[in-house]
Coordinates of C-alpha atoms in Angstrom, one line a residue:
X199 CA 42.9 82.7 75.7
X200 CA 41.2 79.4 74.5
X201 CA 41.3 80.3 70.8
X202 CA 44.9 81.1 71.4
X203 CA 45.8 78.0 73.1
X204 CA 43.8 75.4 71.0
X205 CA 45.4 77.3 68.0
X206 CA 48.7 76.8 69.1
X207 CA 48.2 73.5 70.7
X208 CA 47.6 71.8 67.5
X209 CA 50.0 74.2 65.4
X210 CA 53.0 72.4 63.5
X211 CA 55.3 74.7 66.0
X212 CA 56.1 73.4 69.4
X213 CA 58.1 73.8 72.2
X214 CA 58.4 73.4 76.3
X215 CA 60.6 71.9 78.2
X216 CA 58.9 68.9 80.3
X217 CA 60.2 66.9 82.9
X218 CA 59.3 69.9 85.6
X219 CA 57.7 68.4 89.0
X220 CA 53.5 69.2 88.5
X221 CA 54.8 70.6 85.2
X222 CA 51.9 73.0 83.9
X223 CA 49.7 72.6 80.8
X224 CA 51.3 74.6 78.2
X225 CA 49.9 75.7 74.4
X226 CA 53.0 74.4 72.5
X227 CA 54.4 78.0 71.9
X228 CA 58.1 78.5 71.6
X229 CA 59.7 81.3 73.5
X230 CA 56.4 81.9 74.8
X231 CA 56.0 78.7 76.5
X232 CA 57.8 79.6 80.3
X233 CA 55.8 82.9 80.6
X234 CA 52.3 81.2 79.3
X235 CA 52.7 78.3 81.7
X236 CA 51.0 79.8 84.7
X237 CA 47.8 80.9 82.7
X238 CA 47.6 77.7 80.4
X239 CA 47.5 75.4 83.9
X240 CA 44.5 77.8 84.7
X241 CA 42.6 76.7 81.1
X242 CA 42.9 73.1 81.1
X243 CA 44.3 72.0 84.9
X244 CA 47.5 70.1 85.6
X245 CA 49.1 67.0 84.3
X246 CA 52.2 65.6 84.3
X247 CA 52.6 62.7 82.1
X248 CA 56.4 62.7 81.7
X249 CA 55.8 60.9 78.1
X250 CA 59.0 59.3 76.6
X251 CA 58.6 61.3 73.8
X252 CA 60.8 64.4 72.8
X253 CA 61.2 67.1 74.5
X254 CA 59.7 69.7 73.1
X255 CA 56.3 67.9 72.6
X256 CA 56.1 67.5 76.1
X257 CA 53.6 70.3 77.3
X258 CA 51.4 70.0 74.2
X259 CA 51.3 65.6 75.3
X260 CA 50.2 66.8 78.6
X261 CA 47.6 69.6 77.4
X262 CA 46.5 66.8 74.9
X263 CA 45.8 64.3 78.0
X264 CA 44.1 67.1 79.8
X265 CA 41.4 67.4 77.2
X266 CA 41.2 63.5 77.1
X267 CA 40.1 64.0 81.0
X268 CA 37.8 67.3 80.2
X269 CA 36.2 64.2 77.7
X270 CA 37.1 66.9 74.8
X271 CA 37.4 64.1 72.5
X272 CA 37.9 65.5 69.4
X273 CA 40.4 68.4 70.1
X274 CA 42.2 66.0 72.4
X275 CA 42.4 63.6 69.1
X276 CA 43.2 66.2 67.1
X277 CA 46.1 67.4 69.8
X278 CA 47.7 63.8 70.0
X279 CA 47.5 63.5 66.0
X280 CA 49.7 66.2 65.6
X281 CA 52.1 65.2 68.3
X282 CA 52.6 61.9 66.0
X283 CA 53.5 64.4 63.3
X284 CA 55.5 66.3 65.2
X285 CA 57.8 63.4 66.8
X286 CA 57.0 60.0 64.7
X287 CA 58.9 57.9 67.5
X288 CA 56.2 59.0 70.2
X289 CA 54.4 55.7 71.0
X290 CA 52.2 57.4 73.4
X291 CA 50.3 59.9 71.0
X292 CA 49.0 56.6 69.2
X293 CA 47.8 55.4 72.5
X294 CA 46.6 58.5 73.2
X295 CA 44.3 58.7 69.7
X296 CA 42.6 55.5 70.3
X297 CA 41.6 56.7 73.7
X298 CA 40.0 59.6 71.6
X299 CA 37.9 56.8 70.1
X300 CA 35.7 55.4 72.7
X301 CA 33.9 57.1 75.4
X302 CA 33.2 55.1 78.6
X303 CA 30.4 57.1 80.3
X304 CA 28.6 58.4 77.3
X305 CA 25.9 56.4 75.2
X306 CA 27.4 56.6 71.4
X307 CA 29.4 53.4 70.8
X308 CA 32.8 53.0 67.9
X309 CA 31.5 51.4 64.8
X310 CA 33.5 48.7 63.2
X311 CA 35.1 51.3 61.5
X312 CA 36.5 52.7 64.5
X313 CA 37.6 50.1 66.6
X314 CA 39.8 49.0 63.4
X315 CA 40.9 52.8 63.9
X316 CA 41.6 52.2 67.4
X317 CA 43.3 48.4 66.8
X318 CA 45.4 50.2 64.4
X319 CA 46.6 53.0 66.5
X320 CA 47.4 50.3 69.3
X321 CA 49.3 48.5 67.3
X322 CA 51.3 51.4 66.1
X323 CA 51.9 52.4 69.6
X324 CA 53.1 48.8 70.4
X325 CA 55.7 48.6 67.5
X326 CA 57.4 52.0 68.3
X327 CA 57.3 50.4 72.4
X328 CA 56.7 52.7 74.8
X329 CA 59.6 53.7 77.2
X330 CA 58.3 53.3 80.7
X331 CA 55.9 50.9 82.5
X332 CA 53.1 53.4 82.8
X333 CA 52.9 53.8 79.6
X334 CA 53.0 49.9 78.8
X335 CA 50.2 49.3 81.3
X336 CA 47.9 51.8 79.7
X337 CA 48.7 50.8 76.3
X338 CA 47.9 47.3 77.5
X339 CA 44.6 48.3 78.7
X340 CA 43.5 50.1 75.4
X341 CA 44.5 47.1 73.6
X342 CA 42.1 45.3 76.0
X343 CA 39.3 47.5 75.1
X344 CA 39.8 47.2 71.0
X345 CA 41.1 43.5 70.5
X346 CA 39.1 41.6 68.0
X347 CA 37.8 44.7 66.6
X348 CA 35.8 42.7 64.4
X349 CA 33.5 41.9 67.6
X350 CA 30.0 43.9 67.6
X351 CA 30.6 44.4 71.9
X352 CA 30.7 47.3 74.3
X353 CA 30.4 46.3 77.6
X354 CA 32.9 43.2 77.5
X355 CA 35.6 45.9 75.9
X356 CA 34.4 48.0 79.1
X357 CA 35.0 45.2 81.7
X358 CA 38.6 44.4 79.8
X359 CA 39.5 48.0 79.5
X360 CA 38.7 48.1 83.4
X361 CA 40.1 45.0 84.5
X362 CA 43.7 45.6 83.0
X363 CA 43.1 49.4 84.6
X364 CA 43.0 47.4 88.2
X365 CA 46.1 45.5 87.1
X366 CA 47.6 48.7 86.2
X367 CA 46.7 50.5 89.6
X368 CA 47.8 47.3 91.3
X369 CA 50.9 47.1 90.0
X370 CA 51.3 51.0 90.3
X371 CA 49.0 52.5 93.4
X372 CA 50.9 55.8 93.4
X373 CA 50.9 56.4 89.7
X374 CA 47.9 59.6 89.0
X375 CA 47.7 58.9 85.9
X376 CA 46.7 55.2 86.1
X377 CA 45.1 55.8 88.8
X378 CA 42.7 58.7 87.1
X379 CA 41.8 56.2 84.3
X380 CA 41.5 53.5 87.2
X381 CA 38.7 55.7 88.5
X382 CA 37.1 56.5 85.2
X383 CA 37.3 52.5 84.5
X384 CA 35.2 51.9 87.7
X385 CA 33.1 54.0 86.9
X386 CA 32.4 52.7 83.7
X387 CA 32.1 49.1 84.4
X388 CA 29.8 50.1 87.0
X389 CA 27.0 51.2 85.1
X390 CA 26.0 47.8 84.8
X391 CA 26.7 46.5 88.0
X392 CA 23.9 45.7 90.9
X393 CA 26.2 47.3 93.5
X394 CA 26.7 50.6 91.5
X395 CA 26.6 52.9 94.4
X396 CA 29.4 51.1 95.8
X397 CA 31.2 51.3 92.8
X398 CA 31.1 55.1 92.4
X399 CA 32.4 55.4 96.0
X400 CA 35.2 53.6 94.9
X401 CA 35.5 55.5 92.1
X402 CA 35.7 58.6 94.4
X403 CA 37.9 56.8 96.8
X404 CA 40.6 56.0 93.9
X405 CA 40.4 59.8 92.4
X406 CA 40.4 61.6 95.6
X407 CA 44.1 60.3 96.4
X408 CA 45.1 62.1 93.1
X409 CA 43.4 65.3 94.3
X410 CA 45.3 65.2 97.3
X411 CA 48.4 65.5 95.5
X412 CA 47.2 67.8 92.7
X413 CA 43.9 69.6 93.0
X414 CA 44.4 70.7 89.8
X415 CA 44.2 67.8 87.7
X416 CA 41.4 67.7 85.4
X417 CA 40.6 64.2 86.1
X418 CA 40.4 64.1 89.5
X419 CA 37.6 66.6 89.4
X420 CA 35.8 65.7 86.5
X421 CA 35.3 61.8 87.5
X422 CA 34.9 62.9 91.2
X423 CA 31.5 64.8 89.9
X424 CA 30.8 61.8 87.3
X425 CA 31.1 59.0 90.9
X426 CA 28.6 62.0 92.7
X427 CA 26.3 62.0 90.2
X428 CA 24.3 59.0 91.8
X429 CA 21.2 58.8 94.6
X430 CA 22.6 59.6 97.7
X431 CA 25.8 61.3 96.8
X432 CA 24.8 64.7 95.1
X433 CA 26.6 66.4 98.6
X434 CA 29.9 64.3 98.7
X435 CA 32.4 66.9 97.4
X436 CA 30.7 70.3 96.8
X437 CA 34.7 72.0 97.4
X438 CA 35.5 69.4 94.4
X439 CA 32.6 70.0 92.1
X440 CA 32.8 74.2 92.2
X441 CA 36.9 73.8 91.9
X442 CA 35.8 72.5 88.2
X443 CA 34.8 76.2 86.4
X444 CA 38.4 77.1 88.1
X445 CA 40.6 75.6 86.5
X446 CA 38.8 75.3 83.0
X447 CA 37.1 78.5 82.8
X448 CA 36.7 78.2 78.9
X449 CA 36.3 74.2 78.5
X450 CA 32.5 73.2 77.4
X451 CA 32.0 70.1 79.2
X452 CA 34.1 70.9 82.7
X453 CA 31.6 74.1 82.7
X454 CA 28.9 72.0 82.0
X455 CA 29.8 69.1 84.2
X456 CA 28.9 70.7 88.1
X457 CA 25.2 71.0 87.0
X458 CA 25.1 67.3 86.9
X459 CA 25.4 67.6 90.9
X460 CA 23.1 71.0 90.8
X461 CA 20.5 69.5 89.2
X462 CA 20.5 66.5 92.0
X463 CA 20.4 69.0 94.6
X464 CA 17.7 71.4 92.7
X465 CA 19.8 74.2 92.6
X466 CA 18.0 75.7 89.5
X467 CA 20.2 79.1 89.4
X468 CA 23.2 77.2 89.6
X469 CA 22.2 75.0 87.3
X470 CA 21.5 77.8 84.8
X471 CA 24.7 79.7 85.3
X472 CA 27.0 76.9 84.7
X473 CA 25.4 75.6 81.6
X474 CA 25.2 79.5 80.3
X475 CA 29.1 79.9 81.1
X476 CA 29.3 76.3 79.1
X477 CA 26.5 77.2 76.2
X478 CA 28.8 80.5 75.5
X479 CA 32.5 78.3 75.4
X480 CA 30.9 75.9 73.3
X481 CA 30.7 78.4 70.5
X482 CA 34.3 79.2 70.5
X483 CA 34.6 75.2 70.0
X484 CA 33.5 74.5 66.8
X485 CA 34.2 71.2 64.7
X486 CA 34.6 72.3 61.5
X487 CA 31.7 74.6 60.2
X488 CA 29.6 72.8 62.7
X489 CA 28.5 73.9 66.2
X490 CA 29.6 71.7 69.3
X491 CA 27.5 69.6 70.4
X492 CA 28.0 70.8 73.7
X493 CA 26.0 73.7 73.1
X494 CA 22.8 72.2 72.7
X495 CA 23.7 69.4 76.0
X496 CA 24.2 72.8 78.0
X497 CA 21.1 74.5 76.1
X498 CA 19.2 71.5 77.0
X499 CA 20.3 71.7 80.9
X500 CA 19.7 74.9 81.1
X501 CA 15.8 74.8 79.8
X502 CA 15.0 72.6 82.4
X503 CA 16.6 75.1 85.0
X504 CA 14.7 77.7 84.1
X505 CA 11.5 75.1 83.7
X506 CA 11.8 74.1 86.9
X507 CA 11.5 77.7 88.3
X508 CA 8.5 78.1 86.2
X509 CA 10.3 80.6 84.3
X510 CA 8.5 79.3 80.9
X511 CA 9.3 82.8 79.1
X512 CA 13.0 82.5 79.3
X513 CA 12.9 78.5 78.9
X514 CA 11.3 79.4 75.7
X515 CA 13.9 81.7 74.8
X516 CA 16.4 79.2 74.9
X517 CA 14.6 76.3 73.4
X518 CA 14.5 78.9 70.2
X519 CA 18.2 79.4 70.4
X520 CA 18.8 75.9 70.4
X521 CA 16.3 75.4 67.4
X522 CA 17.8 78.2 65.5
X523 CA 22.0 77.7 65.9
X524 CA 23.6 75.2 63.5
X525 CA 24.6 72.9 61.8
X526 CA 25.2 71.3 65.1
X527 CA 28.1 69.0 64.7
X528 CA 26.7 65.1 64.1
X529 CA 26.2 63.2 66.6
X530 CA 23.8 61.3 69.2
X531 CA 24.5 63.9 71.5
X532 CA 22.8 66.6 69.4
X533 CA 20.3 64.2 67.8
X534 CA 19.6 64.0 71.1
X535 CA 19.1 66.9 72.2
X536 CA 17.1 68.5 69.9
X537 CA 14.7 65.8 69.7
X538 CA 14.1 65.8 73.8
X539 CA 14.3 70.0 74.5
X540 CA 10.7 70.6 72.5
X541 CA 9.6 67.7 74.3
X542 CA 10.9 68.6 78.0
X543 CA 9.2 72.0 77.2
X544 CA 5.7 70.8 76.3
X545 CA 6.3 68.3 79.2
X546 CA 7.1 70.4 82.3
X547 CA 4.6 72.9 81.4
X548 CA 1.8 69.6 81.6
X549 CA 1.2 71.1 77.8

């Protein structure tokens, strides 16, 4: 069903009809679309953008913003390209590629290279002028976050990116999409902040008013796990965190993203059967001739699972598969990865 629906998503053919209330994720198929609805909302969650963009790129703008909250960066960039393509007056799938291009809670930062990427995309989105006031007060806030793309800086674009996403949940308090990005925002401007235990319950706080109205939307859950995955907060929202594998039971990083809390909590065989269901959808994710990088960040979860059961025979066994599968796609995430999984093995066994 993944295969199908990423195939399709980013296919030239589309079609949907959009504008239904909670209207479901949908692959983009044509006559197919109605009677696939019901199973697509099950692979990627719900959203309901209501983008002022055609109609019948609708579903497929909606499936692409649920893989921007699933942080699936590069099929949700790949998804919001071909929207562009597919209706040139769509502001919003410009906005939507320079969200592609930066990653708030994850270490690897845009080059030069990319910000002008991003800048460019911005501006693109700004000349076509989005239709409705959501869409202005997110494209304002990724303009915040790659102005002056010139500027060497992360964490200033982070606290401008966040700051116009509180102007934007201001102005709009009942809006679930801002208010998802709000919640992501805090939680990346907290990471430097002094009082960053109070900024993930915030975080939480802002995110659990969109689960209330739709527990299936991808970014209510996964930033709920990312504001739990602190001292202290591990136990917050178990319902939330197992809800995850639900509603993307073949999406690398939602199945990957409950260990987080797991590992908190020392639940070693949970640990390891998440990051196994997320290992195995990883390979049906490749980028290019290259294999995902979330492979190897489940691979490396799941060593220290087994690691921490003393099971040193099967940890073995998978620092060997991740040794042995590749190319891995480039990136610091596998760099990463690699590097630490022969250490972490040597380590934990005091070797």
């Amino acid at each position: 069903m993944t295969r199908l629906l990423l195939a399709t998503l980013f296919a030239l053919a589309c079609g949907g009809t959009g504008g239904a209330d909670e209207r479901a994720v949908s692959d983009g198929g044509d006559e197919q679309t109605a009677a696939a609805a019901t199973d697509v909302a099950e692979e990627l969650g719900t959203v309901d953008f209501r983008a002022s963009c055609a109609p019948a790129v609708q579903e497929d703008f909606d499936a692409a913003v649920a893989l921007l909250h699933h942080m699936m960066y590069q099929e949700a960039q790949t998804a919001f390209e071909t929207i562009a393509s597919q209706d040139p007056g769509c502001a919003m799938a410009h906005w939507g590629v320079a969200m592609t291009l930066f990653h708030p809670l994850w270490p690897g930062r845009p080059d030069v290279a990319t910000r002008e990427r991003g800048w460019q995309a911005v501006q693109r989105a700004r000349e076509l002028e989005p239709g409705t006031e959501r869409e202005r007060l997110l494209l304002a806030a990724a303009e915040a976050f790659f102005r002056e793309p010139d500027a060497d800086e992360w964490w200033p674009r982070i606290q401008r990116w966040a700051g116009s996403m509180e102007a934007a949940h201001e102005a709009r308090p009942d809006d679930d999409e801002i208010a998802a990005f709000h919640g992501l925002a805090i939680l990346a401007a907290g990471q430097t902040a002094d009082d960053q235990l109070a900024r993930n319950a915030r975080a939480a706080d802002v995110v659990a008013e969109v689960y209330q109205r739709k527990p299936l939307h991808p970014g209510a859950i996964h930033y709920t796990i990312h504001a739990d995955d602190a001292t202290g907060r591990a136990g917050e929202h178990l319902d939330v965190v197992a809800r995850y594998g639900e509603i993307a039971p073949s999406v690398p990083h939602a199945l990957h993203m409950p260990s987080h809390i797991y590992v908190r909590l020392g639940d070693w065989p949970e640990v390891i059967e998440w990051n196994d269901r997320s290992a195995d959808a990883a390979l049906d994710h490749s980028t290019g001739a290259n294999v995902s990088f979330h492979h190897a960040h489940a691979l490396d979860y799941q060593l220290y699972g087994f690691l921490q059961q003393g099971a040193d025979g099967r940890a073995e066994t998978v620092l060997d598969e991740a040794l042995s599968t590749g190319p891995y796609q480039e990136s610091f995430a596998s760099a990463f990865h690699l590097a630490v999984m022969p250490a972490r093995f040597a380590l934990e066994r005091r070797d």
